[in-house]
Short mmCIF file of C-alpha atoms in Angstrom, two decimals:
data_model
loop_
_atom_site.label_atom_id
_atom_site.label_comp_id
_atom_site.label_asym_id
_atom_site.label_seq_id
_atom_site.Cartn_x
_atom_site.Cartn_y
_atom_site.Cartn_z
CA ARG A 28 -0.11 5.19 7.32
CA PRO A 29 -2.79 6.16 5.20
CA HIS A 30 -5.96 7.66 6.88
CA LEU A 31 -9.32 6.85 5.26
CA GLY A 32 -10.40 9.06 2.77
CA THR A 33 -8.74 11.06 0.11
CA ILE A 34 -4.98 9.55 -0.77
CA SER A 35 -2.95 12.11 -3.11
CA PHE A 36 0.18 10.91 -5.28
CA THR A 37 2.45 12.98 -7.27
CA PHE A 38 4.44 11.51 -9.93
CA LYS A 39 7.10 13.48 -12.00
CA CYS A 40 8.42 11.55 -15.03
CA ARG A 41 9.45 12.11 -18.83
CA GLY A 42 8.87 9.76 -21.81
CA LEU A 43 6.58 7.42 -19.77
CA ARG A 44 2.71 7.39 -19.96
CA PHE A 45 0.32 5.09 -17.72
CA ASP A 46 -3.00 4.98 -16.41
CA ILE A 47 -3.71 5.25 -12.73
CA LEU A 48 -6.65 3.44 -11.66
CA VAL A 49 -8.32 4.16 -8.28
CA GLY A 50 -9.46 1.15 -6.55
CA THR A 51 -11.60 0.49 -3.81
CA ASP A 52 -13.90 -2.80 -2.53
CA GLY A 53 -16.11 -0.27 -0.56
CA ILE A 54 -18.72 -0.10 -3.10
CA THR A 55 -21.66 -2.24 -1.74
CA ASP A 56 -24.43 -0.67 -3.81
CA TYR A 57 -23.51 -2.16 -7.02
CA PRO A 58 -24.59 -3.93 -9.42
CA GLN A 59 -27.43 -1.40 -9.82
CA PRO A 60 -26.13 2.05 -8.88
CA PHE A 61 -28.00 4.02 -11.69
CA LEU A 62 -31.24 2.63 -10.39
CA LYS A 63 -30.93 4.24 -6.91
CA ALA A 64 -29.02 7.07 -8.19
CA HIS A 65 -32.10 7.89 -10.39
CA LYS A 66 -34.41 8.44 -7.03
CA GLU A 67 -31.24 10.16 -5.13
CA PRO A 68 -29.23 13.02 -7.02
CA GLY A 69 -25.52 12.59 -6.73
CA LEU A 70 -25.53 8.98 -5.44
CA ARG A 71 -24.11 7.76 -8.41
CA GLU A 72 -21.04 9.98 -8.28
CA LYS A 73 -20.47 9.10 -4.51
CA LEU A 74 -20.48 5.55 -5.52
CA ARG A 75 -18.28 6.12 -8.55
CA ALA A 76 -14.57 4.30 -8.61
CA SER A 77 -12.76 3.77 -11.83
CA CYS A 78 -11.56 0.36 -10.60
CA THR A 79 -13.35 -1.83 -8.44
CA ALA A 80 -13.59 -5.35 -7.58
CA GLN A 81 -16.60 -5.95 -9.89
CA SER A 82 -14.54 -3.80 -12.89
CA ILE A 83 -11.50 -6.27 -12.21
CA LYS A 84 -13.61 -9.38 -12.36
CA ALA A 85 -15.11 -7.91 -15.86
CA ALA A 86 -11.88 -7.22 -17.13
CA GLU A 87 -10.77 -10.86 -16.39
CA ALA A 88 -13.95 -12.38 -17.63
CA PHE A 89 -13.33 -10.39 -21.07
CA ALA A 90 -9.40 -11.73 -20.76
CA LYS A 91 -10.40 -14.96 -20.13
CA GLU A 92 -12.91 -15.32 -23.19
CA HIS A 93 -10.56 -13.78 -25.72
CA PRO A 94 -6.97 -14.36 -24.83
CA SER A 95 -6.09 -11.42 -27.29
CA PHE A 96 -8.44 -8.94 -24.95
CA ASN A 97 -5.20 -7.40 -23.14
CA ALA A 98 -2.96 -7.14 -26.07
CA THR A 99 -5.72 -5.19 -28.12
CA VAL A 100 -6.29 -3.08 -25.27
CA ARG A 101 -2.93 -1.98 -25.08
CA LEU A 102 -2.60 -1.78 -28.87
CA ALA A 103 -5.51 0.54 -29.16
CA LYS A 104 -4.72 2.60 -26.30
CA HIS A 105 -1.41 3.38 -28.29
CA TRP A 106 -3.05 3.97 -31.36
CA VAL A 107 -5.62 6.23 -29.99
CA GLU A 108 -2.91 8.44 -28.09
CA ASN A 109 -0.85 8.83 -31.27
CA VAL A 110 -3.97 9.40 -33.82
CA GLN A 111 -3.25 13.26 -34.66
CA GLY A 112 -5.70 15.88 -35.31
CA ARG A 113 -8.74 12.82 -35.51
CA TRP A 114 -10.21 13.84 -32.43
CA GLY A 115 -12.40 17.00 -31.70
CA LYS A 116 -12.25 18.42 -28.16
CA GLY A 117 -13.24 15.95 -25.58
CA ALA A 118 -13.92 13.27 -28.09
CA ARG A 119 -10.66 11.10 -27.70
CA PRO A 120 -12.01 7.95 -25.76
CA ASN A 121 -10.26 7.50 -22.39
CA SER A 122 -9.14 4.28 -21.19
CA ILE A 123 -11.89 2.75 -19.81
CA LEU A 124 -13.68 3.45 -22.53
CA ILE A 125 -11.20 1.90 -24.88
CA SER A 126 -11.14 -1.05 -22.97
CA LEU A 127 -15.22 -1.67 -23.43
CA LEU A 128 -14.87 -0.59 -27.17
CA VAL A 129 -12.35 -3.63 -27.41
CA ALA A 130 -14.57 -6.19 -25.54
CA HIS A 131 -17.50 -5.16 -27.44
CA ALA A 132 -15.46 -5.46 -30.76
CA LEU A 133 -14.38 -9.14 -29.45
CA GLN A 134 -17.46 -10.10 -28.41
CA THR A 135 -19.39 -9.17 -31.85
CA ASP A 136 -16.55 -10.90 -34.23
CA ASN A 137 -16.28 -14.45 -33.74
CA ASP A 138 -13.20 -14.42 -36.20
CA ALA A 139 -10.95 -11.86 -34.06
CA VAL A 140 -8.65 -14.47 -32.42
CA ASP A 141 -5.30 -13.18 -32.55
CA LEU A 142 -3.69 -9.53 -32.08
CA ARG A 143 -4.41 -8.41 -36.02
CA THR A 144 -7.90 -9.52 -36.31
CA SER A 145 -8.79 -8.24 -32.61
CA PHE A 146 -7.44 -4.93 -33.44
CA ILE A 147 -9.12 -4.69 -37.00
CA ALA A 148 -12.49 -5.61 -35.15
CA PHE A 149 -11.91 -2.75 -32.92
CA LEU A 150 -11.20 -0.04 -35.69
CA GLN A 151 -14.17 -1.57 -37.36
CA ILE A 152 -16.27 -0.58 -33.96
CA VAL A 153 -14.42 2.82 -34.31
CA ILE A 154 -15.68 3.34 -37.92
CA ASP A 155 -19.17 2.45 -37.15
CA SER A 156 -19.61 3.98 -33.77
CA ASN A 157 -22.76 5.77 -34.61
CA GLU A 158 -24.27 2.39 -34.68
CA LEU A 159 -22.69 1.25 -31.62
CA ARG A 160 -25.23 -0.23 -28.99
CA ALA A 161 -22.89 -2.09 -26.05
CA ILE A 162 -24.96 -3.63 -23.13
CA TRP A 163 -23.70 -6.16 -20.75
CA GLU A 164 -25.37 -8.55 -18.61
CA ILE A 165 -22.26 -9.10 -16.26
CA ASN A 166 -23.71 -7.36 -13.25
CA TYR A 167 -26.98 -6.11 -13.89
CA ASN A 168 -30.09 -6.89 -16.13
CA LYS A 169 -30.46 -5.21 -19.66
CA ARG A 170 -34.39 -4.76 -18.60
CA ASN A 171 -33.34 -2.36 -15.93
CA VAL A 172 -31.49 -0.03 -18.21
CA PRO A 173 -33.27 3.21 -18.07
CA ALA A 174 -35.33 4.26 -21.07
CA ALA A 175 -33.68 7.43 -21.42
CA LEU A 176 -30.50 5.54 -22.57
CA ASN A 177 -31.82 3.47 -24.95
CA GLY A 178 -33.12 5.54 -27.46
CA GLY A 179 -30.21 7.27 -28.90
CA ARG A 180 -26.74 5.95 -30.45
CA PRO A 181 -24.00 5.46 -29.89
CA LEU A 182 -24.44 3.67 -26.45
CA ILE A 183 -22.10 1.80 -24.35
CA VAL A 184 -23.01 0.88 -20.71
CA ASP A 185 -20.06 0.33 -18.52
CA PRO A 186 -20.85 -3.47 -17.46
CA VAL A 187 -19.92 -2.50 -13.77
CA ASP A 188 -20.70 1.20 -13.69
CA PRO A 189 -24.07 1.81 -15.62
#
């Protein structure tokens, strides 16, 4: 029986790649953690979880709005993993960022309705990443995005963990 706190798992395998998302339902300070974290250093890190009830709902909303979302995310992750020599040190997008890039691509391209066109829309976002500005109003208000974040690009704000 696990105790409250940190739980560790060890996996040993070959030829298999997977993502592990740490889940919690205990974050009650969402949806505006960055507003509070601005005043209390370290608070954002205490609230951070890679998979929360809010993030699951956001992903479900993306998938419901765009039936090709999940398949495009899987294809994009495979593509990112297999692009040789294209990513600089620390520049390869992680799984959560890939999902957000796909969501942004599908919401900005109304013609992306199947896997082929959705993946093309994702690739276009990658090509034009210096112009990227993706802010959703799923769990917080765009007006509350700190001014410091609004100045530069690329900018992609996590829908549930700004």
